[in-house]
Coordinates of C-alpha atoms in Angstrom, one line a residue:
P16 CA 29.2 -51.1 88.6
S17 CA 28.4 -52.4 85.0
R18 CA 30.5 -50.7 82.4
L19 CA 28.8 -52.1 79.4
T20 CA 25.0 -52.1 78.4
L21 CA 23.7 -54.3 75.7
V22 CA 20.0 -53.8 74.5
V23 CA 18.5 -55.9 71.4
D24 CA 14.6 -55.4 70.5
G25 CA 12.7 -56.7 67.7
L26 CA 9.2 -55.9 66.0
Y27 CA 7.0 -57.8 63.4
R28 CA 4.1 -56.3 61.8
L29 CA 1.6 -57.6 59.5
G30 CA -1.0 -55.4 57.9
K31 CA -3.6 -56.5 55.7
Y32 CA -5.6 -54.0 53.4
E33 CA -9.0 -54.4 51.8
A34 CA -10.2 -52.7 48.6
D35 CA -11.9 -49.7 50.3
T36 CA -8.6 -48.8 52.6
L37 CA -6.3 -48.6 49.4
P38 CA -5.5 -45.5 47.5
A39 CA -6.5 -47.1 44.3
A40 CA -9.9 -47.5 45.3
S41 CA -10.6 -43.9 44.9
E42 CA -9.4 -44.2 41.5
G43 CA -12.4 -46.9 40.6
D44 CA -10.2 -50.1 41.1
T45 CA -12.4 -52.1 43.8
S46 CA -10.3 -55.3 43.3
A47 CA -7.1 -54.2 45.0
T48 CA -6.1 -55.7 48.2
G49 CA -2.8 -56.3 49.6
D50 CA -0.4 -57.3 52.6
K51 CA 2.4 -54.9 54.1
T52 CA 5.0 -56.9 56.3
T53 CA 7.5 -54.7 58.6
M54 CA 10.3 -56.5 60.5
A55 CA 12.6 -54.4 62.5
A56 CA 15.6 -55.3 64.9
T57 CA 18.0 -53.0 66.7
A58 CA 20.9 -53.6 68.5
E59 CA 22.8 -51.5 70.9
A60 CA 26.2 -51.4 73.2
V61 CA 26.8 -48.7 75.2
F62 CA 30.6 -48.5 77.0
K63 CA 30.7 -46.3 80.1
L64 CA 33.9 -44.6 79.4
D65 CA 34.1 -42.8 83.6
G66 CA 31.4 -41.5 85.8
A67 CA 30.3 -38.7 83.2
M68 CA 31.3 -40.1 79.7
S69 CA 29.9 -43.0 77.8
V70 CA 30.2 -44.2 74.1
G71 CA 27.5 -46.2 72.3
L72 CA 27.1 -48.0 69.2
S73 CA 23.8 -48.9 67.7
H74 CA 22.4 -50.6 64.5
Q75 CA 18.7 -50.9 63.1
Y76 CA 17.6 -53.3 60.5
L77 CA 14.4 -52.4 58.7
D78 CA 12.6 -54.3 56.1
V79 CA 9.3 -53.6 54.5
S80 CA 7.5 -55.9 51.8
S81 CA 4.3 -54.3 51.0
D82 CA 1.7 -55.1 48.2
V83 CA 0.5 -51.4 48.8
D84 CA 3.2 -49.5 49.3
P85 CA 7.0 -49.6 48.2
S86 CA 9.2 -52.3 49.5
F87 CA 12.7 -51.5 51.2
T88 CA 15.1 -52.7 53.3
K89 CA 17.1 -50.0 55.4
N90 CA 20.2 -50.3 57.6
T91 CA 21.3 -47.4 59.8
T92 CA 24.2 -47.2 62.1
T93 CA 24.6 -44.7 64.8
L94 CA 27.6 -43.8 67.0
T95 CA 27.0 -41.8 70.0
L96 CA 29.2 -39.8 72.7
S97 CA 27.4 -38.9 75.7
K98 CA 28.8 -36.5 78.7
A99 CA 26.5 -35.9 81.9
F100 CA 27.0 -32.7 83.7

């Protein structure tokens, strides 16, 4: 039986916004347009200690680059301990 599980996934999203869909348009600024690009990746490893317990480690990277909202980069690491009853 496998004792180690590895999972990797990713996401790329590009949003294009027109003037009438932006908050600035409600304030009378109809020249505003912009893009919002999101890139995300997650890697996870789960090691089965015995038949009922496992330990996992995952990391998520998120990068948002935007003309219409604040841009940011975020890294999240999670350590888990699981027990089946």
